[in-house]
């Protein structure tokens, strides 16, 4: 039975005391805690199967290769991708986006090309494009926000010019938890033949992602936000791009033959995975997917949405609190401030009660500028969080507000 109590029992760290209080971990959008089965799968790999992959004929190398490639298949199947070669291992979302920008700069992007981003992008989905634009006379165009902080997609079409090549956009805002209407983005992108890059760092942990159905060109995410380990993620690309996208990083493992004159590259995912990959990370990622499948991604979404709506309602009753991006449909994140107080002060005092929230700009400084604040307090939820924890959080938040008056 997947009761919250049973689920919590699978996360050893949740038993920790922080500052003499039970840990209340509400920083899941930064990184989520890991269940025992993920920790054990990684340990088991190093105890029993560690070897380098793909090039060895000895038994351990074959076992490690099989575990690594099986992990790719488990992840592909989770995202409903039939050809597991479309799943390329990266070190995370940031790495996936950097790799992608470099590869696209060798094919699609030309001098003066324009890329459309949204106001609520994470810095990881701004900086690689900005760096490219600075060196190539390129331009970034930004989808504005509506009053309620959701994206104003009515304005998207006006940003498109003959130089526009790509829309690169967060599926879910890491600061606000708001979900981007991808169907609407797709409709416009298809009309103008634009490439869609979807930053799924904050959607993949919370929502059913069917990449076959979603039908975007590229999708990136990080395992550590999905109950998996740090240092591993994926870059998904459509079949067309798997054949056509030029490589931007090269090295051992990506090639069929090399001479000083010419190199023939591998086909499929290996073409994009130079050097020894994060083998234990891939195995841990696949185990995290197994955990998620047992709990059920739809149950995760529902559980977190209940918490979000409960938290938004409770915060709404506190006159000292300003909330950002309030919505009934969100993916596990709320963001707020206490009027006239610095978010760091509120966060530090909550920490004294064992409550872990994130404070600051959340790597979305352009969004902060639009919200007219230097930072916010972000509480983000996972499957193991409870209403009791939220009640405790609200009780202590009220106390902190009184202390700071
Ligand atoms: C929307 C979004 N994009 C990209 C990233 C970067 O992810 P990573 O640090 O795992 O590379 C994050 C991390 O918080 C994120 O929330």
PDB file of N, CA and C in Angstrom, residues 4-18 21-26 28 32-35 227 354 382-386 389:
ATOM      1  N   UNK A   4       1.152   7.487   2.712  1.00  0.00           N
ATOM      2  CA  UNK A   4       2.246   8.452   2.885  1.00  0.00           C
ATOM      3  C   UNK A   4       3.238   7.923   3.919  1.00  0.00           C
ATOM      4  N   UNK A   5       2.686   7.233   4.951  1.00  0.00           N
ATOM      5  CA  UNK A   5       3.563   6.689   5.995  1.00  0.00           C
ATOM      6  C   UNK A   5       4.529   5.650   5.409  1.00  0.00           C
ATOM      7  N   UNK A   6       4.005   4.774   4.566  1.00  0.00           N
ATOM      8  CA  UNK A   6       4.868   3.765   3.917  1.00  0.00           C
ATOM      9  C   UNK A   6       5.901   4.421   3.013  1.00  0.00           C
ATOM     10  N   UNK A   7       5.464   5.437   2.310  1.00  0.00           N
ATOM     11  CA  UNK A   7       6.387   6.128   1.399  1.00  0.00           C
ATOM     12  C   UNK A   7       7.481   6.825   2.198  1.00  0.00           C
ATOM     13  N   UNK A   8       7.086   7.508   3.278  1.00  0.00           N
ATOM     14  CA  UNK A   8       8.090   8.221   4.103  1.00  0.00           C
ATOM     15  C   UNK A   8       9.125   7.253   4.676  1.00  0.00           C
ATOM     16  N   UNK A   9       8.679   6.053   4.997  1.00  0.00           N
ATOM     17  CA  UNK A   9       9.591   5.049   5.589  1.00  0.00           C
ATOM     18  C   UNK A   9      10.698   4.659   4.609  1.00  0.00           C
ATOM     19  N   UNK A  10      10.482   4.950   3.330  1.00  0.00           N
ATOM     20  CA  UNK A  10      11.503   4.588   2.330  1.00  0.00           C
ATOM     21  C   UNK A  10      12.581   5.661   2.158  1.00  0.00           C
ATOM     22  N   UNK A  11      12.423   6.780   2.892  1.00  0.00           N
ATOM     23  CA  UNK A  11      13.396   7.877   2.771  1.00  0.00           C
ATOM     24  C   UNK A  11      14.119   8.065   4.099  1.00  0.00           C
ATOM     25  N   UNK A  12      15.293   7.431   4.257  1.00  0.00           N
ATOM     26  CA  UNK A  12      15.980   7.457   5.559  1.00  0.00           C
ATOM     27  C   UNK A  12      16.231   8.873   6.079  1.00  0.00           C
ATOM     28  N   UNK A  13      16.507   9.813   5.202  1.00  0.00           N
ATOM     29  CA  UNK A  13      16.883  11.167   5.658  1.00  0.00           C
ATOM     30  C   UNK A  13      15.729  11.881   6.365  1.00  0.00           C
ATOM     31  N   UNK A  14      14.504  11.430   6.101  1.00  0.00           N
ATOM     32  CA  UNK A  14      13.354  12.117   6.712  1.00  0.00           C
ATOM     33  C   UNK A  14      13.299  11.904   8.222  1.00  0.00           C
ATOM     34  N   UNK A  15      14.087  10.963   8.733  1.00  0.00           N
ATOM     35  CA  UNK A  15      14.137  10.758  10.193  1.00  0.00           C
ATOM     36  C   UNK A  15      15.069  11.729  10.887  1.00  0.00           C
ATOM     37  N   UNK A  16      15.757  12.528  10.119  1.00  0.00           N
ATOM     38  CA  UNK A  16      16.757  13.426  10.723  1.00  0.00           C
ATOM     39  C   UNK A  16      16.114  14.537  11.546  1.00  0.00           C
ATOM     40  N   UNK A  17      16.835  14.910  12.599  1.00  0.00           N
ATOM     41  CA  UNK A  17      16.446  16.089  13.369  1.00  0.00           C
ATOM     42  C   UNK A  17      17.314  17.252  12.864  1.00  0.00           C
ATOM     43  N   UNK A  18      16.692  18.373  12.621  1.00  0.00           N
ATOM     44  CA  UNK A  18      17.450  19.569  12.231  1.00  0.00           C
ATOM     45  C   UNK A  18      17.173  20.629  13.292  1.00  0.00           C
ATOM     46  N   UNK A  21      14.600  19.706  15.784  1.00  0.00           N
ATOM     47  CA  UNK A  21      13.213  19.527  15.325  1.00  0.00           C
ATOM     48  C   UNK A  21      13.202  18.503  14.192  1.00  0.00           C
ATOM     49  N   UNK A  22      12.056  17.848  14.029  1.00  0.00           N
ATOM     50  CA  UNK A  22      11.948  16.901  12.905  1.00  0.00           C
ATOM     51  C   UNK A  22      12.113  17.690  11.600  1.00  0.00           C
ATOM     52  N   UNK A  23      12.877  17.128  10.672  1.00  0.00           N
ATOM     53  CA  UNK A  23      13.077  17.790   9.381  1.00  0.00           C
ATOM     54  C   UNK A  23      11.758  17.907   8.618  1.00  0.00           C
ATOM     55  N   UNK A  24      11.463  19.122   8.166  1.00  0.00           N
ATOM     56  CA  UNK A  24      10.358  19.322   7.216  1.00  0.00           C
ATOM     57  C   UNK A  24      11.026  19.809   5.935  1.00  0.00           C
ATOM     58  N   UNK A  25      11.104  18.939   4.951  1.00  0.00           N
ATOM     59  CA  UNK A  25      11.888  19.259   3.748  1.00  0.00           C
ATOM     60  C   UNK A  25      10.972  19.770   2.642  1.00  0.00           C
ATOM     61  N   UNK A  26      10.996  21.089   2.460  1.00  0.00           N
ATOM     62  CA  UNK A  26      10.187  21.735   1.422  1.00  0.00           C
ATOM     63  C   UNK A  26      11.097  22.374   0.365  1.00  0.00           C
ATOM     64  N   UNK A  28      12.214  20.655  -2.414  1.00  0.00           N
ATOM     65  CA  UNK A  28      12.263  19.563  -3.394  1.00  0.00           C
ATOM     66  C   UNK A  28      12.489  20.026  -4.828  1.00  0.00           C
ATOM     67  N   UNK A  32      15.391  16.657  -4.736  1.00  0.00           N
ATOM     68  CA  UNK A  32      14.472  15.868  -3.921  1.00  0.00           C
ATOM     69  C   UNK A  32      15.266  14.811  -3.150  1.00  0.00           C
ATOM     70  N   UNK A  33      14.733  14.320  -2.037  1.00  0.00           N
ATOM     71  CA  UNK A  33      15.420  13.261  -1.275  1.00  0.00           C
ATOM     72  C   UNK A  33      15.322  11.916  -2.010  1.00  0.00           C
ATOM     73  N   UNK A  34      16.198  10.973  -1.625  1.00  0.00           N
ATOM     74  CA  UNK A  34      16.293   9.717  -2.374  1.00  0.00           C
ATOM     75  C   UNK A  34      15.751   8.541  -1.566  1.00  0.00           C
ATOM     76  N   UNK A  35      14.957   7.692  -2.204  1.00  0.00           N
ATOM     77  CA  UNK A  35      14.477   6.500  -1.492  1.00  0.00           C
ATOM     78  C   UNK A  35      15.586   5.458  -1.363  1.00  0.00           C
ATOM     79  N   UNK A 227      13.866  11.883  -7.720  1.00  0.00           N
ATOM     80  CA  UNK A 227      14.198  10.807  -6.769  1.00  0.00           C
ATOM     81  C   UNK A 227      15.465  10.045  -7.148  1.00  0.00           C
ATOM     82  N   UNK A 354      13.539  23.543  11.876  1.00  0.00           N
ATOM     83  CA  UNK A 354      13.739  22.323  11.079  1.00  0.00           C
ATOM     84  C   UNK A 354      13.097  22.370   9.706  1.00  0.00           C
ATOM     85  N   UNK A 382       7.047  17.178  -2.397  1.00  0.00           N
ATOM     86  CA  UNK A 382       7.274  15.860  -3.004  1.00  0.00           C
ATOM     87  C   UNK A 382       6.249  14.893  -2.421  1.00  0.00           C
ATOM     88  N   UNK A 383       6.292  13.670  -2.905  1.00  0.00           N
ATOM     89  CA  UNK A 383       5.284  12.673  -2.533  1.00  0.00           C
ATOM     90  C   UNK A 383       5.278  12.382  -1.024  1.00  0.00           C
ATOM     91  N   UNK A 384       6.416  12.620  -0.338  1.00  0.00           N
ATOM     92  CA  UNK A 384       6.483  12.280   1.090  1.00  0.00           C
ATOM     93  C   UNK A 384       6.034  13.419   1.998  1.00  0.00           C
ATOM     94  N   UNK A 385       5.731  14.584   1.446  1.00  0.00           N
ATOM     95  CA  UNK A 385       5.296  15.695   2.305  1.00  0.00           C
ATOM     96  C   UNK A 385       3.824  15.527   2.704  1.00  0.00           C
ATOM     97  N   UNK A 386       3.472  16.122   3.850  1.00  0.00           N
ATOM     98  CA  UNK A 386       2.133  15.895   4.401  1.00  0.00           C
ATOM     99  C   UNK A 386       1.456  17.215   4.793  1.00  0.00           C
ATOM    100  N   UNK A 389       2.785  18.480   8.043  1.00  0.00           N
ATOM    101  CA  UNK A 389       3.996  19.304   7.880  1.00  0.00           C
ATOM    102  C   UNK A 389       3.619  20.728   7.483  1.00  0.00           C
TER     103      UNK A 389
END
